[in-house]
Coordinates of C-alpha atoms in Angstrom, one line a residue:
M1 CA -16.1 -36.2 -59.4
S2 CA -14.1 -33.1 -58.6
K3 CA -16.8 -31.1 -59.2
I4 CA -19.5 -32.7 -57.0
A5 CA -16.5 -32.5 -54.3
S6 CA -16.1 -28.4 -54.5
A7 CA -19.6 -28.1 -54.8
I8 CA -20.3 -30.1 -51.5
L9 CA -17.2 -28.3 -49.9
V10 CA -18.9 -25.0 -51.0
C11 CA -22.1 -26.0 -49.5
L12 CA -20.4 -26.7 -46.2
L13 CA -18.6 -23.4 -46.2
G14 CA -21.8 -21.6 -46.9
I15 CA -23.5 -23.8 -43.8
N16 CA -20.6 -22.2 -41.8
L17 CA -21.4 -18.8 -42.7
A18 CA -24.8 -18.9 -41.9
Y19 CA -24.1 -20.5 -39.0
V20 CA -21.8 -17.3 -37.7
I21 CA -24.9 -14.7 -39.3
S22 CA -27.5 -16.9 -37.0
G23 CA -25.1 -16.3 -34.1
V24 CA -24.9 -12.9 -34.5
R25 CA -28.3 -12.5 -34.6
S26 CA -29.2 -14.8 -31.6
Y27 CA -26.0 -14.1 -29.2
P28 CA -25.3 -10.3 -29.6
L29 CA -22.9 -9.0 -27.4
N30 CA -22.1 -11.8 -25.0
S31 CA -18.2 -11.2 -24.7
V32 CA -17.3 -8.7 -22.0
D33 CA -14.3 -7.2 -24.6
V34 CA -17.0 -6.4 -26.8
Y35 CA -19.1 -4.5 -24.7
G36 CA -16.4 -3.6 -22.1
I37 CA -13.9 -2.5 -24.6
W38 CA -14.7 -2.0 -28.2
M39 CA -18.4 -1.4 -28.1
F40 CA -18.2 1.0 -24.9
K41 CA -15.1 3.4 -26.7
A42 CA -17.4 3.6 -29.9
K43 CA -20.3 4.5 -28.3
A44 CA -18.8 7.1 -25.9
W45 CA -17.3 8.4 -28.8
Y46 CA -20.5 8.6 -30.7
L47 CA -23.0 10.0 -27.8
H48 CA -19.6 12.6 -27.1
Q49 CA -19.5 13.4 -31.1
G50 CA -16.0 13.8 -30.4
F51 CA -12.7 12.0 -28.6
P52 CA -14.2 10.1 -25.6
L53 CA -11.4 12.0 -23.1
A54 CA -13.7 11.8 -20.3
D55 CA -13.9 8.6 -20.2
L56 CA -10.5 7.3 -21.3
T57 CA -9.2 9.2 -18.3
N58 CA -11.8 8.2 -15.8
P59 CA -10.5 5.7 -13.3
V60 CA -14.0 4.1 -13.1
Y61 CA -13.4 2.7 -16.5
S62 CA -10.1 1.6 -16.4
Y63 CA -11.3 -1.7 -17.1
S64 CA -11.8 -0.9 -20.7
H65 CA -7.7 -0.6 -21.2
P66 CA -8.0 2.9 -22.2
Q67 CA -4.0 2.3 -23.5
Y68 CA -5.7 0.7 -26.6
P69 CA -5.4 2.2 -29.8
L70 CA -8.9 3.9 -31.0
L71 CA -8.7 2.5 -34.5
L72 CA -11.2 -0.3 -34.4
P73 CA -13.4 2.3 -32.2
Y74 CA -13.1 4.8 -34.5
L75 CA -14.5 2.5 -37.5
F76 CA -17.4 1.2 -34.8
V77 CA -18.3 5.1 -34.8
N78 CA -18.5 5.6 -38.6
L79 CA -20.8 2.5 -38.9
F80 CA -23.0 4.2 -36.1
R81 CA -23.2 7.6 -38.4
L82 CA -23.9 5.0 -41.3
A83 CA -26.7 3.4 -39.3
G84 CA -27.8 6.9 -37.7
S85 CA -27.6 5.8 -34.3
Y86 CA -25.6 3.6 -31.8
R87 CA -26.9 0.8 -33.0
E88 CA -24.8 -2.5 -32.1
M89 CA -26.0 -4.7 -35.2
A90 CA -24.3 -2.1 -37.6
V91 CA -21.4 -3.2 -36.2
L92 CA -21.7 -6.9 -35.5
A93 CA -23.1 -7.9 -39.3
V94 CA -19.7 -7.0 -40.2
Y95 CA -18.0 -9.4 -38.6
P96 CA -19.7 -12.5 -40.9
L97 CA -18.4 -10.6 -44.0
V98 CA -14.9 -10.8 -42.4
Y99 CA -14.7 -14.4 -41.6
A100 CA -16.0 -14.9 -45.4
L101 CA -13.3 -12.4 -46.7
I102 CA -11.0 -14.4 -44.3
L103 CA -12.0 -18.2 -45.8
L104 CA -11.5 -16.4 -49.4
M105 CA -7.9 -15.4 -48.5
V106 CA -7.3 -19.0 -47.1
Y107 CA -8.3 -20.3 -50.0
R108 CA -6.3 -18.2 -52.4
V109 CA -3.6 -18.3 -50.5
L110 CA -3.4 -22.1 -51.1
L111 CA -4.4 -21.9 -54.5
H112 CA -1.1 -20.1 -54.8
L113 CA 0.5 -22.9 -53.1
E114 CA -0.4 -25.4 -55.8
F115 CA -3.0 -26.9 -54.2
S116 CA -6.1 -28.5 -56.5
R117 CA -9.7 -26.6 -56.4
P118 CA -11.1 -29.4 -54.2
A119 CA -8.0 -29.8 -52.0
G120 CA -8.0 -25.9 -51.5
L121 CA -11.5 -26.1 -50.3
F122 CA -11.4 -29.2 -48.2
F123 CA -8.4 -27.0 -46.2
T124 CA -10.6 -24.2 -46.5
Y125 CA -13.1 -26.0 -44.9
I126 CA -11.2 -27.4 -42.1
Y127 CA -9.8 -23.8 -41.2
S128 CA -13.8 -22.4 -41.3
M129 CA -13.9 -24.6 -38.0
L130 CA -11.4 -23.3 -36.1
S131 CA -13.6 -22.1 -32.7
P132 CA -11.9 -19.1 -32.4
L133 CA -12.4 -18.1 -35.6
L134 CA -16.3 -19.2 -35.7
A135 CA -16.6 -17.5 -31.9
Q136 CA -15.6 -14.0 -33.2
A137 CA -17.3 -14.3 -36.9
G138 CA -20.3 -14.5 -35.0
R139 CA -20.9 -17.0 -32.2
K140 CA -20.8 -14.7 -28.9
H141 CA -17.7 -13.2 -29.6
A142 CA -18.5 -10.8 -32.5
G143 CA -17.4 -7.3 -32.0
N144 CA -13.5 -8.3 -30.8
A145 CA -10.4 -7.0 -32.4
D146 CA -8.6 -10.4 -33.0
I147 CA -10.1 -11.5 -36.1
I148 CA -9.5 -8.0 -37.4
I149 CA -6.2 -8.4 -36.8
C150 CA -6.4 -12.0 -38.4
A151 CA -7.8 -10.9 -41.3
L152 CA -4.8 -8.2 -41.9
Y153 CA -2.2 -11.1 -41.7
W154 CA -3.9 -13.0 -44.1
L155 CA -4.0 -10.3 -46.6
A156 CA 0.0 -9.7 -45.7
I157 CA 0.5 -13.4 -46.3
L158 CA -1.6 -13.2 -50.0
L159 CA 0.2 -10.1 -50.9
F160 CA 3.6 -11.8 -49.9
F161 CA 2.8 -14.7 -52.8
R162 CA 2.0 -11.9 -55.4
L163 CA 4.7 -9.4 -55.1
Y164 CA 7.5 -11.3 -53.3
R165 CA 9.2 -11.6 -56.5
R166 CA 7.7 -9.4 -58.8
G167 CA 7.5 -6.3 -56.9
P168 CA 9.5 -6.4 -53.6
V169 CA 9.5 -2.6 -52.9
L170 CA 5.9 -2.2 -53.4
L171 CA 5.2 -5.5 -51.2
G172 CA 7.1 -3.2 -48.3
W173 CA 5.2 -0.1 -48.8
L174 CA 2.1 -2.0 -48.5
L175 CA 3.2 -4.6 -45.5
T176 CA 4.2 -1.2 -43.8
L177 CA 0.9 0.3 -44.3
L178 CA -1.3 -3.3 -42.8
V179 CA 1.2 -3.2 -39.7
I180 CA 0.2 0.5 -39.2
V181 CA -3.4 -0.3 -39.5
S182 CA -3.0 -3.8 -37.6
S183 CA -0.8 -2.0 -35.0
Q184 CA -3.5 0.8 -33.9
I185 CA -5.7 -1.5 -33.0
K186 CA -3.7 -3.8 -31.0
I187 CA -0.1 -4.2 -29.7
E188 CA -0.3 -7.6 -30.9
G189 CA -1.0 -6.4 -34.6
A190 CA 2.5 -4.8 -34.7
F191 CA 4.2 -8.4 -34.8
L192 CA 3.4 -8.4 -38.6
A193 CA 6.5 -6.5 -39.0
V194 CA 8.7 -9.4 -38.8
L195 CA 7.9 -10.2 -42.1
I196 CA 9.0 -7.5 -43.2
I197 CA 12.7 -8.3 -42.2
F198 CA 12.8 -10.8 -44.5
I199 CA 11.7 -9.1 -48.2
P200 CA 14.5 -9.2 -50.4
V201 CA 15.3 -5.9 -50.6
R202 CA 18.2 -3.6 -49.5
F203 CA 18.8 -2.7 -45.6
R204 CA 18.0 0.8 -46.0
F205 CA 14.5 0.1 -47.3
R206 CA 13.5 -2.3 -44.5
L207 CA 14.9 -0.1 -41.7
G208 CA 13.0 2.8 -43.2
W209 CA 9.7 0.5 -43.3
L210 CA 10.1 -0.5 -39.6
I211 CA 10.9 3.1 -38.7
L212 CA 7.4 4.6 -40.8
I213 CA 5.7 1.5 -38.6
G214 CA 6.8 2.5 -35.1
L215 CA 5.9 6.5 -35.6
P216 CA 2.0 5.9 -35.0
A217 CA 2.9 3.9 -31.8
V218 CA 5.4 6.5 -30.6
A219 CA 2.5 9.4 -31.4
W220 CA 0.1 7.2 -29.5
Y221 CA 1.9 6.9 -26.5
L222 CA 2.8 10.8 -26.4
A223 CA -0.8 11.4 -26.9
Q224 CA -1.8 9.1 -23.4
R225 CA 1.0 11.2 -21.6
S226 CA -0.5 14.5 -22.9
F227 CA -3.9 14.0 -22.3
G228 CA -3.2 11.8 -18.8
I229 CA -4.6 8.7 -20.2
I230 CA -3.4 6.1 -17.3
P231 CA -2.8 2.4 -18.3
D232 CA -4.5 -0.2 -16.5
Y233 CA -1.8 -2.4 -17.3
F234 CA 2.3 -1.8 -17.7
V235 CA 5.2 -3.2 -19.1
F236 CA 7.9 -4.2 -16.3
L237 CA 11.2 -6.1 -15.8
P238 CA 10.4 -9.0 -13.7
S239 CA 12.7 -11.0 -11.3
V240 CA 14.0 -14.5 -12.5
T241 CA 12.0 -16.5 -10.0
V242 CA 8.6 -14.4 -11.3
L243 CA 9.6 -14.8 -15.1
L244 CA 10.0 -18.7 -14.4
S245 CA 7.0 -19.1 -12.5
R246 CA 4.9 -17.2 -15.6
S247 CA 6.6 -19.0 -18.1
V248 CA 5.2 -21.9 -16.6
I249 CA 2.0 -20.6 -15.8
I250 CA 1.7 -19.6 -19.5
F251 CA 3.1 -22.5 -21.2
Q252 CA 0.7 -25.2 -19.0
G253 CA -2.1 -23.0 -19.5
V254 CA -1.9 -22.8 -23.1
L255 CA -0.8 -26.5 -23.7
R256 CA -3.8 -27.6 -21.4
H257 CA -6.2 -25.4 -23.2
M258 CA -4.8 -26.5 -27.1
L259 CA -5.1 -30.3 -25.9
N260 CA -8.9 -29.9 -25.6
F261 CA -10.0 -32.6 -28.0
R262 CA -13.5 -31.0 -27.4
N263 CA -12.5 -28.5 -30.1
W264 CA -10.6 -27.9 -33.0
Y265 CA -7.5 -26.9 -30.9
I266 CA -6.3 -30.1 -32.0
F267 CA -4.7 -28.8 -34.9
W268 CA -2.1 -27.1 -32.9
P269 CA 0.0 -30.3 -31.1
L270 CA -0.6 -31.6 -35.0
F271 CA 0.9 -28.9 -36.4
W272 CA 3.8 -29.3 -34.2
L273 CA 4.3 -32.7 -34.9
I274 CA 4.3 -32.2 -38.5
L275 CA 6.6 -29.7 -38.5
P276 CA 10.0 -31.3 -38.4
I277 CA 8.9 -33.5 -40.8
H278 CA 11.0 -33.1 -43.9
T279 CA 9.2 -32.3 -46.9
S280 CA 10.2 -31.8 -50.7
N281 CA 8.6 -28.4 -51.2
S282 CA 11.2 -25.6 -51.1
R283 CA 9.6 -22.5 -51.9
D284 CA 10.7 -19.3 -50.4
Y285 CA 7.5 -18.9 -48.4
L286 CA 7.9 -22.4 -46.3
R287 CA 11.6 -21.5 -45.4
I288 CA 10.5 -17.9 -44.1
T289 CA 7.3 -19.2 -42.5
N290 CA 8.9 -21.5 -39.5
R291 CA 11.3 -18.0 -39.0
V292 CA 8.0 -15.6 -38.7
L293 CA 6.0 -18.3 -37.0
L294 CA 8.5 -18.9 -34.5
S295 CA 9.5 -15.2 -33.8
V296 CA 5.6 -13.8 -33.5
T297 CA 4.9 -16.8 -30.8
G298 CA 7.6 -15.9 -29.6
L299 CA 7.0 -11.8 -29.4
F300 CA 3.1 -13.0 -28.1
F301 CA 4.6 -14.9 -25.4
I302 CA 7.1 -12.1 -24.2
N303 CA 4.0 -9.8 -24.4
Y304 CA 2.4 -11.7 -21.7
L305 CA 5.6 -12.5 -19.6
F306 CA 6.2 -8.9 -19.0
S307 CA 3.1 -7.2 -18.7
T308 CA 1.7 -6.5 -15.0
I309 CA -1.8 -8.1 -16.1
S310 CA -2.5 -11.5 -14.3
T311 CA -1.3 -14.2 -16.0
A312 CA -3.0 -17.0 -14.9
G313 CA -6.3 -14.7 -15.8
Y314 CA -5.4 -14.3 -19.3
V315 CA -3.9 -18.1 -20.0
S316 CA -7.3 -19.2 -21.5
S317 CA -7.7 -16.4 -23.7
T318 CA -4.2 -16.3 -24.8
A319 CA -4.6 -19.6 -26.7
D320 CA -7.9 -18.2 -28.2
R321 CA -5.6 -14.6 -29.6
L322 CA -2.4 -17.2 -30.0
M323 CA -4.9 -19.2 -32.0
L324 CA -6.1 -16.4 -34.8
Q325 CA -3.0 -14.4 -35.0
V326 CA -0.2 -17.0 -35.6
S327 CA -2.6 -19.1 -37.9
P328 CA -2.4 -17.1 -41.0
F329 CA 2.0 -18.2 -40.4
F330 CA 1.1 -22.0 -39.2
Y331 CA -1.8 -23.2 -41.5
P332 CA -0.4 -23.2 -45.0
L333 CA 2.3 -24.8 -44.0
F334 CA 0.6 -27.2 -42.1
A335 CA -1.6 -27.5 -45.3
V336 CA 1.1 -28.2 -47.2
K337 CA 3.5 -30.8 -45.5
T338 CA -0.2 -32.6 -44.9
R339 CA -0.7 -33.2 -48.4
E340 CA 3.1 -34.1 -49.3
I341 CA 3.0 -36.5 -46.2
F342 CA 0.2 -38.4 -47.6
A343 CA 1.1 -37.7 -51.1
S344 CA 4.4 -39.6 -50.5
P345 CA 4.6 -43.3 -51.0
L346 CA 5.4 -45.3 -47.4

């Protein structure tokens, strides 16, 4: 019976993969962030055959967030070169593969949490249906950066499982590399550094890794100043009144978005209801996840609280980004607690 269930779930996952592949073919370049930020910079880089400084310093193109690090557009440029021209499909076709890789890592993490194969496939399938994940995998939003950061976060969680006990120093070095890469895609990628704090090594190791993580960010900041790249938004210190007003807008907007029962955001309120429930599982991962989850979520909100961008204008997309970039921390914990709640006698 378990083999039949596993086969059905694998087929359902295959259907989802085919669904996002068809989305890439049918709805390319539907996201303003894709053609206005990531693809725009990559095409400028490719056509200029070099660093697109003229476009990054041109006020006309300020909508493209010129202060964003350029690692992702650089990767797109190399895909263009492999394709022989700036073909968008050369980039977009990679996104269903990223989706498949994420699901494979979700499944492997659940196996590390001692899920059976059918149960692991079942919870992997549930995760595969999260709407922001499907969207950025190919349903009109392929080409964005958040799903790439999500994949890096899942890789970090998987490495954490395999090396936390057997090789904490190696784990620290690998996580440092992952944080450097993710932070050079978007600022939210640097939030993964919170996980390094909980590696069981001496303080000097953790301090050294955090310093290394900060060096590329400092280098990019100095490069912006040197090249005259003017950011389209800044970090500022708001008044108490503005801070309270922004907090209300963010919390109300995100909560309203997550309580939309027409999509899979229902898992957010379900998760927060399950989180306080005691479970017998005392794994190091589950103890650490609560702290990392709250820390990353807090950093995410702080990023929007102290930025000059329009809070009301970005609040809807905040929920999507929060879902993708925090889910690697909350979803395994949600799956474990759900399994143990249903396994416990009433």
